[in-house]
C-alpha cells in the first residue's frame, strides 16, 4: 500500500496504520477497530444538544438523540426531547434532520489538564454540557465528589485544556497548512506524546477512514 504524496506531505503526519499510543485514557471506551460504525460518523444513540441553527433558531439548545446518518442529505436524523413549547405551540415531536456542525455531543467524559489559573483542577474529570463558538470554550460539569468544597462545579475551558477520550467522533477545525481537511470528521483512536515529553504537548490520532488517520493538535478538534 502506498500513501499518496498529498497525505505524506501533511504536517499532521497522516498514516494508514495504527500506532502504539502513549496514552489511551479512558480504557472503558469501545475499541474503534472493531466498531461497525463508520469512523467519520457519530454513533446512533449519542446524546446531543443543538446549536448555531440559523433557519430554525427556535430549535437551538434542544437536547436529543442521534437516530442515524442520512448519506444523501449529509445530515443526522435526530429525535429531540419534548419540552413545554411542544405542548403550548403544538410543535411536532417528529425526528428532524440536522447538519453535523449544528450538533454538540454532550455527556462526554473529559480530563482537565494544563490549567494555570486553577491548577488544582488538573487531572480532574468532568462531562461536556455546552460549547461557545464565539468564545471557543466548552462548559464542563465537574464531579462534585472529586472536588473540595471551594472548587467550582462548572468551568468554562478551552479545547487545549481538555483531553477527549478514544472512541469519540470529532470535527477537524482551524488547520492552516491543510485547510481542505477542515470540517471533516473522524474518530479519535489514540494520543501521541511529542518527543519533548511535556504533559499535553502531544496530538490526537484521528482516523478518517480505515485507510487514513491524521495527527492533529488539541485545538484542531471539536466534539
mmCIF file with all atom_site columns, C-alpha atoms in Angstrom:
data_model
loop_
_atom_site.group_PDB
_atom_site.id
_atom_site.type_symbol
_atom_site.label_atom_id
_atom_site.label_alt_id
_atom_site.label_comp_id
_atom_site.label_asym_id
_atom_site.label_entity_id
_atom_site.label_seq_id
_atom_site.pdbx_PDB_ins_code
_atom_site.Cartn_x
_atom_site.Cartn_y
_atom_site.Cartn_z
_atom_site.occupancy
_atom_site.B_iso_or_equiv
_atom_site.pdbx_formal_charge
_atom_site.auth_seq_id
_atom_site.auth_comp_id
_atom_site.auth_asym_id
_atom_site.auth_atom_id
_atom_site.pdbx_PDB_model_num
ATOM 1   C CA . UNK A 1 1   ? 0.000   0.000  0.000  1.00 0.00 ? 1   UNK A CA 1
ATOM 2   C CA . UNK A 1 2   ? 1.395   3.409  -0.994 1.00 0.00 ? 2   UNK A CA 1
ATOM 3   C CA . UNK A 1 3   ? 0.275   6.604  0.683  1.00 0.00 ? 3   UNK A CA 1
ATOM 4   C CA . UNK A 1 4   ? -0.330  9.321  -1.938 1.00 0.00 ? 4   UNK A CA 1
ATOM 5   C CA . UNK A 1 5   ? 2.057   12.301 -1.783 1.00 0.00 ? 5   UNK A CA 1
ATOM 6   C CA . UNK A 1 6   ? -0.790  14.545 -0.650 1.00 0.00 ? 6   UNK A CA 1
ATOM 7   C CA . UNK A 1 7   ? -1.123  12.607 2.573  1.00 0.00 ? 7   UNK A CA 1
ATOM 8   C CA . UNK A 1 8   ? 2.626   12.234 3.150  1.00 0.00 ? 8   UNK A CA 1
ATOM 9   C CA . UNK A 1 9   ? 3.066   15.991 2.935  1.00 0.00 ? 9   UNK A CA 1
ATOM 10  C CA . UNK A 1 10  ? 0.620   16.868 5.709  1.00 0.00 ? 10  UNK A CA 1
ATOM 11  C CA . UNK A 1 11  ? 2.257   18.429 8.723  1.00 0.00 ? 11  UNK A CA 1
ATOM 12  C CA . UNK A 1 12  ? -0.258  16.483 10.826 1.00 0.00 ? 12  UNK A CA 1
ATOM 13  C CA . UNK A 1 13  ? 1.553   13.306 9.735  1.00 0.00 ? 13  UNK A CA 1
ATOM 14  C CA . UNK A 1 14  ? -1.036  11.123 8.069  1.00 0.00 ? 14  UNK A CA 1
ATOM 15  C CA . UNK A 1 15  ? -0.626  7.406  8.400  1.00 0.00 ? 15  UNK A CA 1
ATOM 16  C CA . UNK A 1 16  ? -2.503  4.369  7.167  1.00 0.00 ? 16  UNK A CA 1
ATOM 17  C CA . UNK A 1 17  ? -1.627  2.151  10.116 1.00 0.00 ? 17  UNK A CA 1
ATOM 18  C CA . UNK A 1 18  ? -2.497  2.300  13.770 1.00 0.00 ? 18  UNK A CA 1
ATOM 19  C CA . UNK A 1 19  ? 0.421   3.161  16.051 1.00 0.00 ? 19  UNK A CA 1
ATOM 20  C CA . UNK A 1 20  ? 1.124   2.275  19.704 1.00 0.00 ? 20  UNK A CA 1
ATOM 21  C CA . UNK A 1 21  ? -0.195  5.053  21.914 1.00 0.00 ? 21  UNK A CA 1
ATOM 22  C CA . UNK A 1 22  ? 1.472   6.753  24.824 1.00 0.00 ? 22  UNK A CA 1
ATOM 23  C CA . UNK A 1 23  ? -1.952  7.093  26.443 1.00 0.00 ? 23  UNK A CA 1
ATOM 24  C CA . UNK A 1 24  ? -5.330  5.514  25.764 1.00 0.00 ? 24  UNK A CA 1
ATOM 25  C CA . UNK A 1 25  ? -7.414  7.102  28.545 1.00 0.00 ? 25  UNK A CA 1
ATOM 26  C CA . UNK A 1 26  ? -10.064 6.068  29.269 1.00 0.00 ? 26  UNK A CA 1
ATOM 27  C CA . UNK A 1 27  ? -9.758  2.344  28.555 1.00 0.00 ? 27  UNK A CA 1
ATOM 28  C CA . UNK A 1 28  ? -13.504 1.820  29.008 1.00 0.00 ? 28  UNK A CA 1
ATOM 29  C CA . UNK A 1 29  ? -14.317 3.345  25.629 1.00 0.00 ? 29  UNK A CA 1
ATOM 30  C CA . UNK A 1 30  ? -15.031 0.952  22.744 1.00 0.00 ? 30  UNK A CA 1
ATOM 31  C CA . UNK A 1 31  ? -12.294 -0.438 20.517 1.00 0.00 ? 31  UNK A CA 1
ATOM 32  C CA . UNK A 1 32  ? -12.680 1.633  17.369 1.00 0.00 ? 32  UNK A CA 1
ATOM 33  C CA . UNK A 1 33  ? -11.059 -1.015 15.176 1.00 0.00 ? 33  UNK A CA 1
ATOM 34  C CA . UNK A 1 34  ? -13.998 -3.371 15.715 1.00 0.00 ? 34  UNK A CA 1
ATOM 35  C CA . UNK A 1 35  ? -16.726 -0.746 15.672 1.00 0.00 ? 35  UNK A CA 1
ATOM 36  C CA . UNK A 1 36  ? -19.041 -1.244 12.696 1.00 0.00 ? 36  UNK A CA 1
ATOM 37  C CA . UNK A 1 37  ? -19.992 2.439  12.643 1.00 0.00 ? 37  UNK A CA 1
ATOM 38  C CA . UNK A 1 38  ? -18.015 4.488  10.059 1.00 0.00 ? 38  UNK A CA 1
ATOM 39  C CA . UNK A 1 39  ? -15.095 6.397  11.556 1.00 0.00 ? 39  UNK A CA 1
ATOM 40  C CA . UNK A 1 40  ? -16.403 9.714  10.188 1.00 0.00 ? 40  UNK A CA 1
ATOM 41  C CA . UNK A 1 41  ? -19.905 9.403  11.645 1.00 0.00 ? 41  UNK A CA 1
ATOM 42  C CA . UNK A 1 42  ? -21.288 9.950  15.145 1.00 0.00 ? 42  UNK A CA 1
ATOM 43  C CA . UNK A 1 43  ? -22.769 6.762  16.554 1.00 0.00 ? 43  UNK A CA 1
ATOM 44  C CA . UNK A 1 44  ? -26.537 6.281  16.721 1.00 0.00 ? 44  UNK A CA 1
ATOM 45  C CA . UNK A 1 45  ? -27.752 6.728  20.279 1.00 0.00 ? 45  UNK A CA 1
ATOM 46  C CA . UNK A 1 46  ? -25.297 9.548  21.026 1.00 0.00 ? 46  UNK A CA 1
ATOM 47  C CA . UNK A 1 47  ? -26.718 12.355 23.163 1.00 0.00 ? 47  UNK A CA 1
ATOM 48  C CA . UNK A 1 48  ? -26.515 15.826 21.594 1.00 0.00 ? 48  UNK A CA 1
ATOM 49  C CA . UNK A 1 49  ? -27.573 19.440 22.003 1.00 0.00 ? 49  UNK A CA 1
ATOM 50  C CA . UNK A 1 50  ? -28.472 21.615 19.018 1.00 0.00 ? 50  UNK A CA 1
ATOM 51  C CA . UNK A 1 51  ? -26.585 24.859 18.370 1.00 0.00 ? 51  UNK A CA 1
ATOM 52  C CA . UNK A 1 52  ? -25.986 27.641 15.831 1.00 0.00 ? 52  UNK A CA 1
ATOM 53  C CA . UNK A 1 53  ? -29.155 26.906 13.814 1.00 0.00 ? 53  UNK A CA 1
ATOM 54  C CA . UNK A 1 54  ? -29.919 29.960 11.663 1.00 0.00 ? 54  UNK A CA 1
ATOM 55  C CA . UNK A 1 55  ? -33.054 28.962 9.768  1.00 0.00 ? 55  UNK A CA 1
ATOM 56  C CA . UNK A 1 56  ? -34.626 27.266 12.796 1.00 0.00 ? 56  UNK A CA 1
ATOM 57  C CA . UNK A 1 57  ? -33.346 29.265 15.783 1.00 0.00 ? 57  UNK A CA 1
ATOM 58  C CA . UNK A 1 58  ? -36.227 28.031 17.948 1.00 0.00 ? 58  UNK A CA 1
ATOM 59  C CA . UNK A 1 59  ? -34.575 24.605 17.915 1.00 0.00 ? 59  UNK A CA 1
ATOM 60  C CA . UNK A 1 60  ? -31.271 25.845 19.363 1.00 0.00 ? 60  UNK A CA 1
ATOM 61  C CA . UNK A 1 61  ? -30.395 24.498 22.787 1.00 0.00 ? 61  UNK A CA 1
ATOM 62  C CA . UNK A 1 62  ? -32.578 21.404 22.446 1.00 0.00 ? 62  UNK A CA 1
ATOM 63  C CA . UNK A 1 63  ? -31.355 18.063 23.735 1.00 0.00 ? 63  UNK A CA 1
ATOM 64  C CA . UNK A 1 64  ? -31.837 14.925 21.738 1.00 0.00 ? 64  UNK A CA 1
ATOM 65  C CA . UNK A 1 65  ? -30.508 11.600 20.499 1.00 0.00 ? 65  UNK A CA 1
ATOM 66  C CA . UNK A 1 66  ? -28.991 10.710 17.143 1.00 0.00 ? 66  UNK A CA 1
ATOM 67  C CA . UNK A 1 67  ? -31.007 8.082  15.292 1.00 0.00 ? 67  UNK A CA 1
ATOM 68  C CA . UNK A 1 68  ? -28.847 7.657  12.198 1.00 0.00 ? 68  UNK A CA 1
ATOM 69  C CA . UNK A 1 69  ? -26.888 9.476  9.497  1.00 0.00 ? 69  UNK A CA 1
ATOM 70  C CA . UNK A 1 70  ? -28.589 10.311 6.200  1.00 0.00 ? 70  UNK A CA 1
ATOM 71  C CA . UNK A 1 71  ? -25.979 9.938  3.479  1.00 0.00 ? 71  UNK A CA 1
ATOM 72  C CA . UNK A 1 72  ? -27.937 11.689 0.722  1.00 0.00 ? 72  UNK A CA 1
ATOM 73  C CA . UNK A 1 73  ? -28.606 14.846 2.728  1.00 0.00 ? 73  UNK A CA 1
ATOM 74  C CA . UNK A 1 74  ? -25.373 14.713 4.795  1.00 0.00 ? 74  UNK A CA 1
ATOM 75  C CA . UNK A 1 75  ? -27.480 15.271 7.916  1.00 0.00 ? 75  UNK A CA 1
ATOM 76  C CA . UNK A 1 76  ? -28.243 13.357 11.082 1.00 0.00 ? 76  UNK A CA 1
ATOM 77  C CA . UNK A 1 77  ? -31.790 12.348 11.885 1.00 0.00 ? 77  UNK A CA 1
ATOM 78  C CA . UNK A 1 78  ? -32.248 13.446 15.480 1.00 0.00 ? 78  UNK A CA 1
ATOM 79  C CA . UNK A 1 79  ? -35.024 12.747 17.947 1.00 0.00 ? 79  UNK A CA 1
ATOM 80  C CA . UNK A 1 80  ? -35.335 15.879 20.073 1.00 0.00 ? 80  UNK A CA 1
ATOM 81  C CA . UNK A 1 81  ? -36.630 15.731 23.601 1.00 0.00 ? 81  UNK A CA 1
ATOM 82  C CA . UNK A 1 82  ? -40.104 17.132 24.100 1.00 0.00 ? 82  UNK A CA 1
ATOM 83  C CA . UNK A 1 83  ? -40.352 20.332 26.118 1.00 0.00 ? 83  UNK A CA 1
ATOM 84  C CA . UNK A 1 84  ? -43.123 22.647 27.249 1.00 0.00 ? 84  UNK A CA 1
ATOM 85  C CA . UNK A 1 85  ? -43.141 24.580 23.969 1.00 0.00 ? 85  UNK A CA 1
ATOM 86  C CA . UNK A 1 86  ? -44.139 21.425 22.123 1.00 0.00 ? 86  UNK A CA 1
ATOM 87  C CA . UNK A 1 87  ? -47.371 21.284 24.053 1.00 0.00 ? 87  UNK A CA 1
ATOM 88  C CA . UNK A 1 88  ? -48.076 25.015 24.111 1.00 0.00 ? 88  UNK A CA 1
ATOM 89  C CA . UNK A 1 89  ? -47.202 25.737 20.484 1.00 0.00 ? 89  UNK A CA 1
ATOM 90  C CA . UNK A 1 90  ? -48.212 22.421 19.039 1.00 0.00 ? 90  UNK A CA 1
ATOM 91  C CA . UNK A 1 91  ? -44.714 21.764 17.682 1.00 0.00 ? 91  UNK A CA 1
ATOM 92  C CA . UNK A 1 92  ? -44.147 18.360 16.157 1.00 0.00 ? 92  UNK A CA 1
ATOM 93  C CA . UNK A 1 93  ? -42.088 15.814 18.072 1.00 0.00 ? 93  UNK A CA 1
ATOM 94  C CA . UNK A 1 94  ? -41.123 14.003 14.861 1.00 0.00 ? 94  UNK A CA 1
ATOM 95  C CA . UNK A 1 95  ? -37.377 13.474 14.247 1.00 0.00 ? 95  UNK A CA 1
ATOM 96  C CA . UNK A 1 96  ? -35.580 16.318 12.459 1.00 0.00 ? 96  UNK A CA 1
ATOM 97  C CA . UNK A 1 97  ? -32.626 16.275 10.045 1.00 0.00 ? 97  UNK A CA 1
ATOM 98  C CA . UNK A 1 98  ? -29.751 18.467 11.262 1.00 0.00 ? 98  UNK A CA 1
ATOM 99  C CA . UNK A 1 99  ? -26.306 19.221 9.842  1.00 0.00 ? 99  UNK A CA 1
ATOM 100 C CA . UNK A 1 100 ? -23.350 17.809 11.819 1.00 0.00 ? 100 UNK A CA 1
ATOM 101 C CA . UNK A 1 101 ? -21.932 21.265 12.561 1.00 0.00 ? 101 UNK A CA 1
ATOM 102 C CA . UNK A 1 102 ? -25.160 22.148 14.386 1.00 0.00 ? 102 UNK A CA 1
ATOM 103 C CA . UNK A 1 103 ? -24.787 19.320 16.885 1.00 0.00 ? 103 UNK A CA 1
ATOM 104 C CA . UNK A 1 104 ? -22.662 19.083 20.025 1.00 0.00 ? 104 UNK A CA 1
ATOM 105 C CA . UNK A 1 105 ? -22.102 15.713 21.626 1.00 0.00 ? 105 UNK A CA 1
ATOM 106 C CA . UNK A 1 106 ? -22.913 16.034 25.328 1.00 0.00 ? 106 UNK A CA 1
ATOM 107 C CA . UNK A 1 107 ? -22.187 13.949 28.373 1.00 0.00 ? 107 UNK A CA 1
ATOM 108 C CA . UNK A 1 108 ? -18.707 13.200 27.039 1.00 0.00 ? 108 UNK A CA 1
ATOM 109 C CA . UNK A 1 109 ? -16.252 12.447 29.845 1.00 0.00 ? 109 UNK A CA 1
ATOM 110 C CA . UNK A 1 110 ? -13.083 14.522 29.538 1.00 0.00 ? 110 UNK A CA 1
ATOM 111 C CA . UNK A 1 111 ? -9.990  15.037 31.659 1.00 0.00 ? 111 UNK A CA 1
ATOM 112 C CA . UNK A 1 112 ? -8.790  18.534 32.538 1.00 0.00 ? 112 UNK A CA 1
ATOM 113 C CA . UNK A 1 113 ? -5.117  19.424 32.243 1.00 0.00 ? 113 UNK A CA 1
ATOM 114 C CA . UNK A 1 114 ? -2.768  22.327 31.658 1.00 0.00 ? 114 UNK A CA 1
ATOM 115 C CA . UNK A 1 115 ? -4.767  24.886 33.638 1.00 0.00 ? 115 UNK A CA 1
ATOM 116 C CA . UNK A 1 116 ? -2.515  27.559 35.107 1.00 0.00 ? 116 UNK A CA 1
ATOM 117 C CA . UNK A 1 117 ? -5.239  29.682 36.691 1.00 0.00 ? 117 UNK A CA 1
ATOM 118 C CA . UNK A 1 118 ? -6.777  26.749 38.601 1.00 0.00 ? 118 UNK A CA 1
ATOM 119 C CA . UNK A 1 119 ? -4.076  24.073 38.779 1.00 0.00 ? 119 UNK A CA 1
ATOM 120 C CA . UNK A 1 120 ? -5.949  22.132 41.469 1.00 0.00 ? 120 UNK A CA 1
ATOM 121 C CA . UNK A 1 121 ? -8.413  21.070 38.771 1.00 0.00 ? 121 UNK A CA 1
ATOM 122 C CA . UNK A 1 122 ? -5.769  19.451 36.588 1.00 0.00 ? 122 UNK A CA 1
ATOM 123 C CA . UNK A 1 123 ? -6.298  15.702 36.378 1.00 0.00 ? 123 UNK A CA 1
ATOM 124 C CA . UNK A 1 124 ? -9.971  16.003 37.362 1.00 0.00 ? 124 UNK A CA 1
ATOM 125 C CA . UNK A 1 125 ? -12.707 14.540 35.197 1.00 0.00 ? 125 UNK A CA 1
ATOM 126 C CA . UNK A 1 126 ? -15.909 16.168 34.023 1.00 0.00 ? 126 UNK A CA 1
ATOM 127 C CA . UNK A 1 127 ? -18.613 15.978 31.379 1.00 0.00 ? 127 UNK A CA 1
ATOM 128 C CA . UNK A 1 128 ? -19.158 18.366 28.480 1.00 0.00 ? 128 UNK A CA 1
ATOM 129 C CA . UNK A 1 129 ? -22.514 20.142 28.626 1.00 0.00 ? 129 UNK A CA 1
ATOM 130 C CA . UNK A 1 130 ? -22.138 23.018 26.128 1.00 0.00 ? 130 UNK A CA 1
ATOM 131 C CA . UNK A 1 131 ? -19.784 24.820 23.749 1.00 0.00 ? 131 UNK A CA 1
ATOM 132 C CA . UNK A 1 132 ? -19.489 28.502 22.867 1.00 0.00 ? 132 UNK A CA 1
ATOM 133 C CA . UNK A 1 133 ? -18.302 29.010 19.308 1.00 0.00 ? 133 UNK A CA 1
ATOM 134 C CA . UNK A 1 134 ? -17.820 32.732 19.896 1.00 0.00 ? 134 UNK A CA 1
ATOM 135 C CA . UNK A 1 135 ? -15.587 32.212 22.934 1.00 0.00 ? 135 UNK A CA 1
ATOM 136 C CA . UNK A 1 136 ? -14.145 28.884 21.763 1.00 0.00 ? 136 UNK A CA 1
ATOM 137 C CA . UNK A 1 137 ? -14.782 27.323 25.130 1.00 0.00 ? 137 UNK A CA 1
ATOM 138 C CA . UNK A 1 138 ? -16.509 24.216 26.448 1.00 0.00 ? 138 UNK A CA 1
ATOM 139 C CA . UNK A 1 139 ? -18.680 24.193 29.536 1.00 0.00 ? 139 UNK A CA 1
ATOM 140 C CA . UNK A 1 140 ? -17.607 21.216 31.614 1.00 0.00 ? 140 UNK A CA 1
ATOM 141 C CA . UNK A 1 141 ? -19.567 19.927 34.593 1.00 0.00 ? 141 UNK A CA 1
ATOM 142 C CA . UNK A 1 142 ? -17.194 18.674 37.291 1.00 0.00 ? 142 UNK A CA 1
ATOM 143 C CA . UNK A 1 143 ? -17.796 15.685 39.523 1.00 0.00 ? 143 UNK A CA 1
ATOM 144 C CA . UNK A 1 144 ? -18.556 17.147 42.997 1.00 0.00 ? 144 UNK A CA 1
ATOM 145 C CA . UNK A 1 145 ? -17.300 14.040 44.787 1.00 0.00 ? 145 UNK A CA 1
ATOM 146 C CA . UNK A 1 146 ? -13.805 14.640 43.413 1.00 0.00 ? 146 UNK A CA 1
ATOM 147 C CA . UNK A 1 147 ? -13.613 18.304 44.416 1.00 0.00 ? 147 UNK A CA 1
ATOM 148 C CA . UNK A 1 148 ? -13.013 20.334 47.529 1.00 0.00 ? 148 UNK A CA 1
ATOM 149 C CA . UNK A 1 149 ? -15.866 22.383 48.946 1.00 0.00 ? 149 UNK A CA 1
ATOM 150 C CA . UNK A 1 150 ? -14.382 25.583 47.461 1.00 0.00 ? 150 UNK A CA 1
ATOM 151 C CA . UNK A 1 151 ? -13.855 24.240 43.939 1.00 0.00 ? 151 UNK A CA 1
ATOM 152 C CA . UNK A 1 152 ? -16.245 25.280 41.150 1.00 0.00 ? 152 UNK A CA 1
ATOM 153 C CA . UNK A 1 153 ? -18.849 22.765 39.978 1.00 0.00 ? 153 UNK A CA 1
ATOM 154 C CA . UNK A 1 154 ? -18.767 24.088 36.414 1.00 0.00 ? 154 UNK A CA 1
ATOM 155 C CA . UNK A 1 155 ? -15.917 25.505 34.393 1.00 0.00 ? 155 UNK A CA 1
ATOM 156 C CA . UNK A 1 156 ? -15.549 27.315 31.060 1.00 0.00 ? 156 UNK A CA 1
ATOM 157 C CA . UNK A 1 157 ? -12.479 25.868 29.410 1.00 0.00 ? 157 UNK A CA 1
ATOM 158 C CA . UNK A 1 158 ? -10.542 25.998 26.147 1.00 0.00 ? 158 UNK A CA 1
ATOM 159 C CA . UNK A 1 159 ? -10.187 22.918 23.898 1.00 0.00 ? 159 UNK A CA 1
ATOM 160 C CA . UNK A 1 160 ? -6.452  22.776 24.692 1.00 0.00 ? 160 UNK A CA 1
ATOM 161 C CA . UNK A 1 161 ? -7.272  22.155 28.357 1.00 0.00 ? 161 UNK A CA 1
ATOM 162 C CA . UNK A 1 162 ? -9.344  19.004 27.970 1.00 0.00 ? 162 UNK A CA 1
ATOM 163 C CA . UNK A 1 163 ? -8.408  15.524 26.803 1.00 0.00 ? 163 UNK A CA 1
ATOM 164 C CA . UNK A 1 164 ? -11.155 13.911 24.729 1.00 0.00 ? 164 UNK A CA 1
ATOM 165 C CA . UNK A 1 165 ? -11.185 10.106 25.080 1.00 0.00 ? 165 UNK A CA 1
ATOM 166 C CA . UNK A 1 166 ? -10.684 7.479  22.419 1.00 0.00 ? 166 UNK A CA 1
ATOM 167 C CA . UNK A 1 167 ? -13.781 6.435  20.501 1.00 0.00 ? 167 UNK A CA 1
ATOM 168 C CA . UNK A 1 168 ? -15.257 9.919  20.135 1.00 0.00 ? 168 UNK A CA 1
ATOM 169 C CA . UNK A 1 169 ? -16.109 11.267 16.695 1.00 0.00 ? 169 UNK A CA 1
ATOM 170 C CA . UNK A 1 170 ? -14.708 14.784 16.251 1.00 0.00 ? 170 UNK A CA 1
ATOM 171 C CA . UNK A 1 171 ? -14.616 17.537 13.619 1.00 0.00 ? 171 UNK A CA 1
ATOM 172 C CA . UNK A 1 172 ? -11.331 18.966 12.364 1.00 0.00 ? 172 UNK A CA 1
ATOM 173 C CA . UNK A 1 173 ? -11.062 22.761 12.534 1.00 0.00 ? 173 UNK A CA 1
ATOM 174 C CA . UNK A 1 174 ? -8.502  25.523 12.234 1.00 0.00 ? 174 UNK A CA 1
ATOM 175 C CA . UNK A 1 175 ? -5.936  23.622 10.157 1.00 0.00 ? 175 UNK A CA 1
ATOM 176 C CA . UNK A 1 176 ? -3.784  26.239 8.442  1.00 0.00 ? 176 UNK A CA 1
ATOM 177 C CA . UNK A 1 177 ? -1.477  24.232 6.195  1.00 0.00 ? 177 UNK A CA 1
ATOM 178 C CA . UNK A 1 178 ? -4.144  21.720 5.173  1.00 0.00 ? 178 UNK A CA 1
ATOM 179 C CA . UNK A 1 179 ? -7.417  23.683 5.120  1.00 0.00 ? 179 UNK A CA 1
ATOM 180 C CA . UNK A 1 180 ? -9.043  21.097 2.846  1.00 0.00 ? 180 UNK A CA 1
ATOM 181 C CA . UNK A 1 181 ? -9.471  18.873 5.904  1.00 0.00 ? 181 UNK A CA 1
ATOM 182 C CA . UNK A 1 182 ? -11.334 21.469 7.949  1.00 0.00 ? 182 UNK A CA 1
ATOM 183 C CA . UNK A 1 183 ? -14.907 20.362 8.548  1.00 0.00 ? 183 UNK A CA 1
ATOM 184 C CA . UNK A 1 184 ? -14.081 16.673 8.066  1.00 0.00 ? 184 UNK A CA 1
ATOM 185 C CA . UNK A 1 185 ? -14.966 14.133 10.738 1.00 0.00 ? 185 UNK A CA 1
ATOM 186 C CA . UNK A 1 186 ? -13.074 11.206 12.210 1.00 0.00 ? 186 UNK A CA 1
ATOM 187 C CA . UNK A 1 187 ? -12.781 9.079  15.339 1.00 0.00 ? 187 UNK A CA 1
ATOM 188 C CA . UNK A 1 188 ? -10.088 9.544  17.969 1.00 0.00 ? 188 UNK A CA 1
ATOM 189 C CA . UNK A 1 189 ? -8.127  6.300  18.234 1.00 0.00 ? 189 UNK A CA 1
ATOM 190 C CA . UNK A 1 190 ? -5.175  7.424  20.324 1.00 0.00 ? 190 UNK A CA 1
ATOM 191 C CA . UNK A 1 191 ? -2.915  10.076 21.792 1.00 0.00 ? 191 UNK A CA 1
ATOM 192 C CA . UNK A 1 192 ? 0.707   10.516 20.771 1.00 0.00 ? 192 UNK A CA 1
ATOM 193 C CA . UNK A 1 193 ? 3.051   12.460 23.028 1.00 0.00 ? 193 UNK A CA 1
ATOM 194 C CA . UNK A 1 194 ? 5.528   14.836 21.413 1.00 0.00 ? 194 UNK A CA 1
ATOM 195 C CA . UNK A 1 195 ? 9.196   13.984 21.701 1.00 0.00 ? 195 UNK A CA 1
ATOM 196 C CA . UNK A 1 196 ? 9.535   16.721 24.296 1.00 0.00 ? 196 UNK A CA 1
ATOM 197 C CA . UNK A 1 197 ? 7.538   14.564 26.696 1.00 0.00 ? 197 UNK A CA 1
ATOM 198 C CA . UNK A 1 198 ? 5.795   17.606 28.147 1.00 0.00 ? 198 UNK A CA 1
ATOM 199 C CA . UNK A 1 199 ? 2.317   16.940 29.509 1.00 0.00 ? 199 UNK A CA 1
ATOM 200 C CA . UNK A 1 200 ? -0.363  17.886 26.995 1.00 0.00 ? 200 UNK A CA 1
ATOM 201 C CA . UNK A 1 201 ? 2.162   18.529 24.234 1.00 0.00 ? 201 UNK A CA 1
ATOM 202 C CA . UNK A 1 202 ? 1.024   15.633 22.078 1.00 0.00 ? 202 UNK A CA 1
ATOM 203 C CA . UNK A 1 203 ? -1.543  15.169 19.341 1.00 0.00 ? 203 UNK A CA 1
ATOM 204 C CA . UNK A 1 204 ? -4.724  13.245 18.791 1.00 0.00 ? 204 UNK A CA 1
ATOM 205 C CA . UNK A 1 205 ? -4.648  10.424 16.268 1.00 0.00 ? 205 UNK A CA 1
ATOM 206 C CA . UNK A 1 206 ? -7.925  10.800 14.389 1.00 0.00 ? 206 UNK A CA 1
ATOM 207 C CA . UNK A 1 207 ? -8.941  8.057  11.987 1.00 0.00 ? 207 UNK A CA 1
ATOM 208 C CA . UNK A 1 208 ? -10.841 9.417  8.977  1.00 0.00 ? 208 UNK A CA 1
ATOM 209 C CA . UNK A 1 209 ? -11.373 6.018  7.357  1.00 0.00 ? 209 UNK A CA 1
ATOM 210 C CA . UNK A 1 210 ? -9.930  2.517  7.521  1.00 0.00 ? 210 UNK A CA 1
ATOM 211 C CA . UNK A 1 211 ? -7.099  3.662  5.265  1.00 0.00 ? 211 UNK A CA 1
ATOM 212 C CA . UNK A 1 212 ? -6.102  7.006  6.735  1.00 0.00 ? 212 UNK A CA 1
ATOM 213 C CA . UNK A 1 213 ? -5.551  8.712  10.071 1.00 0.00 ? 213 UNK A CA 1
ATOM 214 C CA . UNK A 1 214 ? -4.283  12.177 10.897 1.00 0.00 ? 214 UNK A CA 1
ATOM 215 C CA . UNK A 1 215 ? -2.397  13.540 13.901 1.00 0.00 ? 215 UNK A CA 1
ATOM 216 C CA . UNK A 1 216 ? -3.708  16.936 14.967 1.00 0.00 ? 216 UNK A CA 1
ATOM 217 C CA . UNK A 1 217 ? -3.202  19.329 17.834 1.00 0.00 ? 217 UNK A CA 1
ATOM 218 C CA . UNK A 1 218 ? -5.773  19.618 20.603 1.00 0.00 ? 218 UNK A CA 1
ATOM 219 C CA . UNK A 1 219 ? -7.027  22.972 19.359 1.00 0.00 ? 219 UNK A CA 1
ATOM 220 C CA . UNK A 1 220 ? -7.892  21.452 15.977 1.00 0.00 ? 220 UNK A CA 1
ATOM 221 C CA . UNK A 1 221 ? -10.675 19.105 17.092 1.00 0.00 ? 221 UNK A CA 1
ATOM 222 C CA . UNK A 1 222 ? -14.257 19.786 18.188 1.00 0.00 ? 222 UNK A CA 1
ATOM 223 C CA . UNK A 1 223 ? -16.924 17.484 19.566 1.00 0.00 ? 223 UNK A CA 1
#
